[in-house]
PDB file of C-alpha atoms in Angstrom:
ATOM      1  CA  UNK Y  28     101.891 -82.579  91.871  1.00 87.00           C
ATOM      2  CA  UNK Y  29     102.772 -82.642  95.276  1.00 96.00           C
ATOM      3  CA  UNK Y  30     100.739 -81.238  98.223  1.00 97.00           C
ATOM      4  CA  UNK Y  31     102.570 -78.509 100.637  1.00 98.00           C
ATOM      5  CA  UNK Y  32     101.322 -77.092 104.049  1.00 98.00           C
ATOM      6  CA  UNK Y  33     102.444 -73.758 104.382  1.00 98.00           C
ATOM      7  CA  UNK Y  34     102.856 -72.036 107.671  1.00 98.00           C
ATOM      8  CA  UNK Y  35     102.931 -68.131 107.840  1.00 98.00           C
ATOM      9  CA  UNK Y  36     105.548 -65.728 109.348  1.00 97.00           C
ATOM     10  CA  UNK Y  37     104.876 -63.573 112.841  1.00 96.00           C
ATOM     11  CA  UNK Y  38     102.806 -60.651 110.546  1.00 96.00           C
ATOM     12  CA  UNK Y  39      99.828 -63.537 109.853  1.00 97.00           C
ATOM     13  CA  UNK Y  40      98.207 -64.968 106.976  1.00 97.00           C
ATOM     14  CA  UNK Y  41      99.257 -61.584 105.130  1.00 96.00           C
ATOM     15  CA  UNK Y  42      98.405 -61.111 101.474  1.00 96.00           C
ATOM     16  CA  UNK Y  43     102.110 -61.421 100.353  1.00 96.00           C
ATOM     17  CA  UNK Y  44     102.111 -64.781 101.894  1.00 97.00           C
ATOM     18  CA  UNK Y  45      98.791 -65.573 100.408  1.00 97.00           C
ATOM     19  CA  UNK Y  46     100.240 -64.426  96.743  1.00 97.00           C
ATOM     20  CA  UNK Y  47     103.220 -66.558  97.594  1.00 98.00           C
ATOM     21  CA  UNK Y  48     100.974 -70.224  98.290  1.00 98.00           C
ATOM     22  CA  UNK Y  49      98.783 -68.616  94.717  1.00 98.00           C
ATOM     23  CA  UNK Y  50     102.084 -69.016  92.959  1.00 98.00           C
ATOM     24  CA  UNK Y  51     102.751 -72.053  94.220  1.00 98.00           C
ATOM     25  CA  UNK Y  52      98.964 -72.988  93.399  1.00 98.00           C
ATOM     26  CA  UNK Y  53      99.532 -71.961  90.040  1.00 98.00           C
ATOM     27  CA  UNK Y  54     102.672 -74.413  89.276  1.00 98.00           C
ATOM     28  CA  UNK Y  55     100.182 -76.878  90.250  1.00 97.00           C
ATOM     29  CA  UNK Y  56     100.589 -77.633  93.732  1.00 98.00           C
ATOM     30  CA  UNK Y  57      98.056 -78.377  96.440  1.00 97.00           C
ATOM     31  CA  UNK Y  58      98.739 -75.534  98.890  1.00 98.00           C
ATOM     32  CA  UNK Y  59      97.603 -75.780 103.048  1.00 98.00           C
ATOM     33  CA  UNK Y  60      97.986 -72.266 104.362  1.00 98.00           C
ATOM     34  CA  UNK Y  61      96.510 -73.099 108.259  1.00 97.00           C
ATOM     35  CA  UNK Y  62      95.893 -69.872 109.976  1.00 97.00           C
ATOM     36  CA  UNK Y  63      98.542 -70.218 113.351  1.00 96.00           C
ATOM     37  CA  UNK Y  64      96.613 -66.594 114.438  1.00 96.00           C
ATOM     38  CA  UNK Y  65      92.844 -67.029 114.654  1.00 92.00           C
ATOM     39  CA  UNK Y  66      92.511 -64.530 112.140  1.00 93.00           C
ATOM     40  CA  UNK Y  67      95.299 -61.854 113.233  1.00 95.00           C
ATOM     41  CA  UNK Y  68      97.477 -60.214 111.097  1.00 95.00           C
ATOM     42  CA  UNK Y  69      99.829 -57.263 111.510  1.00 95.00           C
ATOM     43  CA  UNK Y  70     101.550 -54.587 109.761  1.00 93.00           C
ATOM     44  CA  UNK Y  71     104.611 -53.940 111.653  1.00 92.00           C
ATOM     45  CA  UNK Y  72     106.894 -57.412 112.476  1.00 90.00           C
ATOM     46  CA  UNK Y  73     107.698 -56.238 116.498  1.00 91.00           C
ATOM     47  CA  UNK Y  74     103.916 -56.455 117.288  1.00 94.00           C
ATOM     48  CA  UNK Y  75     103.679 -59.668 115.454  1.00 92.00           C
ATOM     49  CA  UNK Y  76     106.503 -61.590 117.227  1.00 92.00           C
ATOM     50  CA  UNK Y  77     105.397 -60.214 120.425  1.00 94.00           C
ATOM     51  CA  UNK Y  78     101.923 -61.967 119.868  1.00 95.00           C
ATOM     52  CA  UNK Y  79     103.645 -64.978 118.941  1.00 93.00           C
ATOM     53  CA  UNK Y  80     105.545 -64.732 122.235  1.00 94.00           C
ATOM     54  CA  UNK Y  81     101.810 -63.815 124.360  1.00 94.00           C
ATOM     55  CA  UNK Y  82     100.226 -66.737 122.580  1.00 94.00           C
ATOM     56  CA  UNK Y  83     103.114 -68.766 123.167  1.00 93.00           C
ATOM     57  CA  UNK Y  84     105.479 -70.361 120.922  1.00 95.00           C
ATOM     58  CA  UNK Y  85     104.486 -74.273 122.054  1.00 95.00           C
ATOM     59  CA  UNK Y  86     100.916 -73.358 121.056  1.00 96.00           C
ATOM     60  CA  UNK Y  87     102.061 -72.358 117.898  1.00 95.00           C
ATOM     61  CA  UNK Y  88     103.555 -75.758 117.330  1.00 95.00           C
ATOM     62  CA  UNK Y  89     100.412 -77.525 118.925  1.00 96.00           C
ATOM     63  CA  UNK Y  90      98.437 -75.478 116.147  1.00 97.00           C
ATOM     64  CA  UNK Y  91     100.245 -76.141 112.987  1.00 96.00           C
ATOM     65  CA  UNK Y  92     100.313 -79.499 114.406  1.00 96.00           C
ATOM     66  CA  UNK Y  93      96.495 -79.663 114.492  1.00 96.00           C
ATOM     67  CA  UNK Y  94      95.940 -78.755 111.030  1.00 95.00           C
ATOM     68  CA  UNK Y  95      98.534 -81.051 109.832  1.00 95.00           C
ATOM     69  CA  UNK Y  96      96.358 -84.144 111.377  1.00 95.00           C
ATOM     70  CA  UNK Y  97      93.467 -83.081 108.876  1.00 90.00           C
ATOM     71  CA  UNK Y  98      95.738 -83.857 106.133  1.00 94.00           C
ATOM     72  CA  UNK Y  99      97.686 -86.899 105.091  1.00 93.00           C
ATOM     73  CA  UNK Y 100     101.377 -87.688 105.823  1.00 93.00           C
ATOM     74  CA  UNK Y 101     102.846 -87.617 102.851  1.00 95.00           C
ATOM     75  CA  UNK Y 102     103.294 -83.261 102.259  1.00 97.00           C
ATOM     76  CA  UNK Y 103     105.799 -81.021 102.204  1.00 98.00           C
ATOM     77  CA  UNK Y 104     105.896 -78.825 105.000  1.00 98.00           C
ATOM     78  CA  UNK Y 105     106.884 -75.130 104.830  1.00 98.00           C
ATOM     79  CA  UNK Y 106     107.128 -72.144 106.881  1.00 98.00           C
ATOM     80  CA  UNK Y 107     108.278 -68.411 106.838  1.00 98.00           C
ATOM     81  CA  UNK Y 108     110.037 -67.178 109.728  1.00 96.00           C
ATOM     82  CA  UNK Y 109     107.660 -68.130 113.006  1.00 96.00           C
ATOM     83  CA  UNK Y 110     106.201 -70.271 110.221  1.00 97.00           C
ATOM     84  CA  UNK Y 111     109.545 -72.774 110.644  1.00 98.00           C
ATOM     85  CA  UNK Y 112     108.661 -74.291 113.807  1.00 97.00           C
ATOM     86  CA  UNK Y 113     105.537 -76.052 113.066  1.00 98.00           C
ATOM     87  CA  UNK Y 114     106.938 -77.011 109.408  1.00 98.00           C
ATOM     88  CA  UNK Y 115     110.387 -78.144 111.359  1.00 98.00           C
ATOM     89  CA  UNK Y 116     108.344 -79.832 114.079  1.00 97.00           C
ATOM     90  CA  UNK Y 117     106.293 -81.772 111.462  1.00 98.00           C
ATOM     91  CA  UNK Y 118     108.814 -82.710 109.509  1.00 97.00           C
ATOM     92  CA  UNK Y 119     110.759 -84.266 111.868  1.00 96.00           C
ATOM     93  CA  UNK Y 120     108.146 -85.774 113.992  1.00 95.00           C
ATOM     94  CA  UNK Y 121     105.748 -86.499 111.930  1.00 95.00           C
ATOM     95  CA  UNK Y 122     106.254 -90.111 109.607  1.00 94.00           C
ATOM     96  CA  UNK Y 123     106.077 -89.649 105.899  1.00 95.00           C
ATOM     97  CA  UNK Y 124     107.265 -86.329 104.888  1.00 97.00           C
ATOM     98  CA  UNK Y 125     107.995 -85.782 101.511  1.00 97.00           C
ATOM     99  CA  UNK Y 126     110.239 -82.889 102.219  1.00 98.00           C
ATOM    100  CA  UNK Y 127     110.378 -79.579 104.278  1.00 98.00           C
ATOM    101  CA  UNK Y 128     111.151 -76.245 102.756  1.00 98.00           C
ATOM    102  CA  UNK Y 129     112.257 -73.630 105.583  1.00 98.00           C
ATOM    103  CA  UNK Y 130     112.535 -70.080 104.852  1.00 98.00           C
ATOM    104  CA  UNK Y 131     114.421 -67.136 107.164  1.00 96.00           C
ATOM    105  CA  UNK Y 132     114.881 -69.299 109.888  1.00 96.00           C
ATOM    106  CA  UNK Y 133     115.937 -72.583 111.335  1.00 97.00           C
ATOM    107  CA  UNK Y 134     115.874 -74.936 114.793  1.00 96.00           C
ATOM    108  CA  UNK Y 135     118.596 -76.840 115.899  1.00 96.00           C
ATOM    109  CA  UNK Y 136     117.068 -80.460 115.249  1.00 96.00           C
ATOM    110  CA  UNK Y 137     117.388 -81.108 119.093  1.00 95.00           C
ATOM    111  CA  UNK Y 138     114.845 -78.604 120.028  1.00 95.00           C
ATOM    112  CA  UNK Y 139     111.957 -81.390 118.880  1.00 94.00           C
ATOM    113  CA  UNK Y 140     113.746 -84.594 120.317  1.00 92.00           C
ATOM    114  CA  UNK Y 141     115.391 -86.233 117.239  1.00 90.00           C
ATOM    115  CA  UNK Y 142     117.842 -85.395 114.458  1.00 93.00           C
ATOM    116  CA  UNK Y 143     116.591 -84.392 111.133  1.00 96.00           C
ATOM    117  CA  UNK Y 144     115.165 -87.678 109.720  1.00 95.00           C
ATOM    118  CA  UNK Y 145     117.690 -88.598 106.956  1.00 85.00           C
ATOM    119  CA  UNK Y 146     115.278 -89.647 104.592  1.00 90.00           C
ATOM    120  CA  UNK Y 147     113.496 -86.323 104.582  1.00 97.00           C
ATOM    121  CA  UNK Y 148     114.710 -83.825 101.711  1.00 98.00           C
ATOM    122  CA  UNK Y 149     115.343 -80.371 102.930  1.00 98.00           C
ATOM    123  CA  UNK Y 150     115.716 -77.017 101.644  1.00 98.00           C
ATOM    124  CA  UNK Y 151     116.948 -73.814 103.600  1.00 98.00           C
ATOM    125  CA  UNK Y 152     116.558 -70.039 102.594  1.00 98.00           C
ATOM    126  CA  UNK Y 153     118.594 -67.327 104.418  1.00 96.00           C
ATOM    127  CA  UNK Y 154     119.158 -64.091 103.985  1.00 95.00           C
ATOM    128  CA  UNK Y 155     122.795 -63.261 104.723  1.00 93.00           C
ATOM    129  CA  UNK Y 156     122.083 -60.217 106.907  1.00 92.00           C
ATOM    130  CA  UNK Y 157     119.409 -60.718 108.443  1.00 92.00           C
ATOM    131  CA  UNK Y 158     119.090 -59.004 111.946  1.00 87.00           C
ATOM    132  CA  UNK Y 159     116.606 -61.922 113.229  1.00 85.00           C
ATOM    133  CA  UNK Y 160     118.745 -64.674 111.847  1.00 81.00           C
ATOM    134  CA  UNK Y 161     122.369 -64.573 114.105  1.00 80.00           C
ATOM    135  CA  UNK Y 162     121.466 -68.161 115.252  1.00 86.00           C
ATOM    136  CA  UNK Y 163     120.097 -69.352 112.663  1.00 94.00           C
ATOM    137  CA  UNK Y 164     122.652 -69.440 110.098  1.00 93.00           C
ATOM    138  CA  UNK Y 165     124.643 -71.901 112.251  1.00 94.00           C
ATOM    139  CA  UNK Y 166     121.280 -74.213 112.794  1.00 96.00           C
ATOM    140  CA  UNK Y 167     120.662 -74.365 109.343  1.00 97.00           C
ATOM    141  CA  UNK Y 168     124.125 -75.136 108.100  1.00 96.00           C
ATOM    142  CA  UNK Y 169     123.974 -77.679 110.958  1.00 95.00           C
ATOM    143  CA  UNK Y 170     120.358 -79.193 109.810  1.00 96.00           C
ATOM    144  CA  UNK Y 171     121.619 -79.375 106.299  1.00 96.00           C
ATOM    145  CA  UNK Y 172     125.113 -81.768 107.476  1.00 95.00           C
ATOM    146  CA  UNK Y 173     122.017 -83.885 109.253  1.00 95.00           C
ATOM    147  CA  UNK Y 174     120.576 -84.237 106.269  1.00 95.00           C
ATOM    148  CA  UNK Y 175     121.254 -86.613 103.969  1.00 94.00           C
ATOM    149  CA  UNK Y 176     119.432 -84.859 100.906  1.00 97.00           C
ATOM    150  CA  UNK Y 177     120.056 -81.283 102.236  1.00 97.00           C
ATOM    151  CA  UNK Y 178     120.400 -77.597 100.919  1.00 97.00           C
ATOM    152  CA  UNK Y 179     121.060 -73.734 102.213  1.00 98.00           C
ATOM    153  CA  UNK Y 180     120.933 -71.189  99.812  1.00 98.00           C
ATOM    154  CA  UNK Y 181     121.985 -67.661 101.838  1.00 97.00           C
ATOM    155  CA  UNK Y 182     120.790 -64.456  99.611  1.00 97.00           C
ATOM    156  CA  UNK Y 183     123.060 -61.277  99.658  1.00 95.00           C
ATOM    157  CA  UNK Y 184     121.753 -58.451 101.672  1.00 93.00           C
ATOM    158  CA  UNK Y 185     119.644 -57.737 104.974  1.00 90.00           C
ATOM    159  CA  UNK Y 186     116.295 -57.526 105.749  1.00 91.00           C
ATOM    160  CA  UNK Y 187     114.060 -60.538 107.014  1.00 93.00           C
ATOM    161  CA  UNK Y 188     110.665 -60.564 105.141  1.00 95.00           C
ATOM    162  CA  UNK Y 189     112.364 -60.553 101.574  1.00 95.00           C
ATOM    163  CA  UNK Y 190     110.137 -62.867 100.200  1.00 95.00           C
ATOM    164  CA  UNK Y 191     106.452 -61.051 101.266  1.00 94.00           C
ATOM    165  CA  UNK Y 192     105.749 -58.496  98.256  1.00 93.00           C
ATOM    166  CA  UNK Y 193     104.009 -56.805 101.268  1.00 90.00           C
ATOM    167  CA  UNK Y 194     106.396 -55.844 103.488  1.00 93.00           C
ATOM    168  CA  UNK Y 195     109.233 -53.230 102.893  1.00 93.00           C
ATOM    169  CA  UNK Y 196     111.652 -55.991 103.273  1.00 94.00           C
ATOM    170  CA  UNK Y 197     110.828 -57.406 100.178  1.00 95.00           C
ATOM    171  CA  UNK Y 198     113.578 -58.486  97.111  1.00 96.00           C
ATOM    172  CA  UNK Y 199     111.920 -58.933  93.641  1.00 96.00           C
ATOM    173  CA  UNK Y 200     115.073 -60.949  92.208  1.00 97.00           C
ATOM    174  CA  UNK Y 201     115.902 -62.829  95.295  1.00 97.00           C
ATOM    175  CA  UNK Y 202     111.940 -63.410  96.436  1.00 97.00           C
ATOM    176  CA  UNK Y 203     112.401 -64.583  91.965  1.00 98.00           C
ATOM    177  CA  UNK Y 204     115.351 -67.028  92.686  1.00 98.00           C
ATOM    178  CA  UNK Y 205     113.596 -68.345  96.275  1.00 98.00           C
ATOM    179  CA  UNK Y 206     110.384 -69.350  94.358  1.00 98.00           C
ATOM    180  CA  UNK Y 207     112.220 -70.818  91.427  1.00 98.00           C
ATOM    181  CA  UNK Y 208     114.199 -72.931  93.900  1.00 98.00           C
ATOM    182  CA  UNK Y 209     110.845 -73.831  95.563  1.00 98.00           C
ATOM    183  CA  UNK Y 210     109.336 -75.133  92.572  1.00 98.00           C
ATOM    184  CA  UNK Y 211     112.086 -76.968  91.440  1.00 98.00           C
ATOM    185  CA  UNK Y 212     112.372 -78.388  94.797  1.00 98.00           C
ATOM    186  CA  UNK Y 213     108.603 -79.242  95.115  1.00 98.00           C
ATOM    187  CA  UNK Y 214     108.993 -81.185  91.403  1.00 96.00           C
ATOM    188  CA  UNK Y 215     111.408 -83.494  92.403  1.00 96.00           C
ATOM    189  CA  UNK Y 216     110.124 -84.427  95.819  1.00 97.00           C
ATOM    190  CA  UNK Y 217     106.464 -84.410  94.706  1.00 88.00           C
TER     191      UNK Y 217
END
């Protein structure tokens, strides 16, 4: 099956995110889940992007970065929210992606130097409402014309998290549809 590295969202390595790489374990994928926060996790999403902005948003890059060298070049990258930039970064920087799945958020490709590398499968998940997403939208509809093997699915409804059975944001059918998207993604890149 195909190996992913999966980068978590501003809360941490939370145990909705940790159920979410299970599931994907259990499909029979190789799951990375590198741990961008030393350890930290939080409860409420405002404290977690502000330590994201104290520890500084480069270093989070640096550090996904870092675990990625451990591993070998040929993975999909992933990442929730805050998660996107190292999975973004990676996948465009780094030679031999199989893909990159990027979920509640998105970078305009020139943020890392180069256009979304056209051999590189991508897949997008938005929520339509979302009130950290108002740029993002238009970077990943942008990302996905880059790409020559691109999609963006958008999900009715608000709320960022939607996908972490821990947090309040969370939306059983769409987090349902997101992960069945995923897998069938992951099958016909791996």
């Amino acid at each position: 099956m195909t190996t992913v590295v999966l980068f978590h969202h501003a809360l941490g390595r939370t145990a909705g995110f940790l159920e979410f790489a299970d599931e994907l374990r259990s499909a029979g994928h190789t799951v990375h889940t590198p741990d961008l926060y030393e350890g930290r996790t939080f409860t409420d999403l405002d404290e977690g992007i502000g330590h994201a902005e104290e520890t500084g948003f480069d270093e989070v890059v640096r550090r996904g970065a870092q675990a990625a060298d451990e591993l070998p070049n040929d993975v999909v990258y992933a990442g929730f929210s805050l998660g996107v930039m190292p999975a973004q970064y990676l996948a465009q920087r780094r030679p031999g992606a199989r893909g990159a799945l990027l979920y509640l958020s998105a970078i305009p490709s020139s943020e890392f130097g180069s256009p979304w590398p056209g051999a590189v499968p991508l897949q997008i998940h938005m929520r339509e409402d979302d009130p950290l997403a108002g740029e993002d939208l238009p970077a990943a509809r942008a990302l996905v014309e880059e790409a020559a093997d691109g999609e963006l699915f958008v999900y009715p409804g608000g709320g960022h998290l939607f996908a972490d059975r821990d947090h309040a944001d969370y939306d059983e059918p769409a987090a349902r549809l997101l992960m069945e998207r995923t897998l069938a993604f992951l099958d016909r890149v791996g």
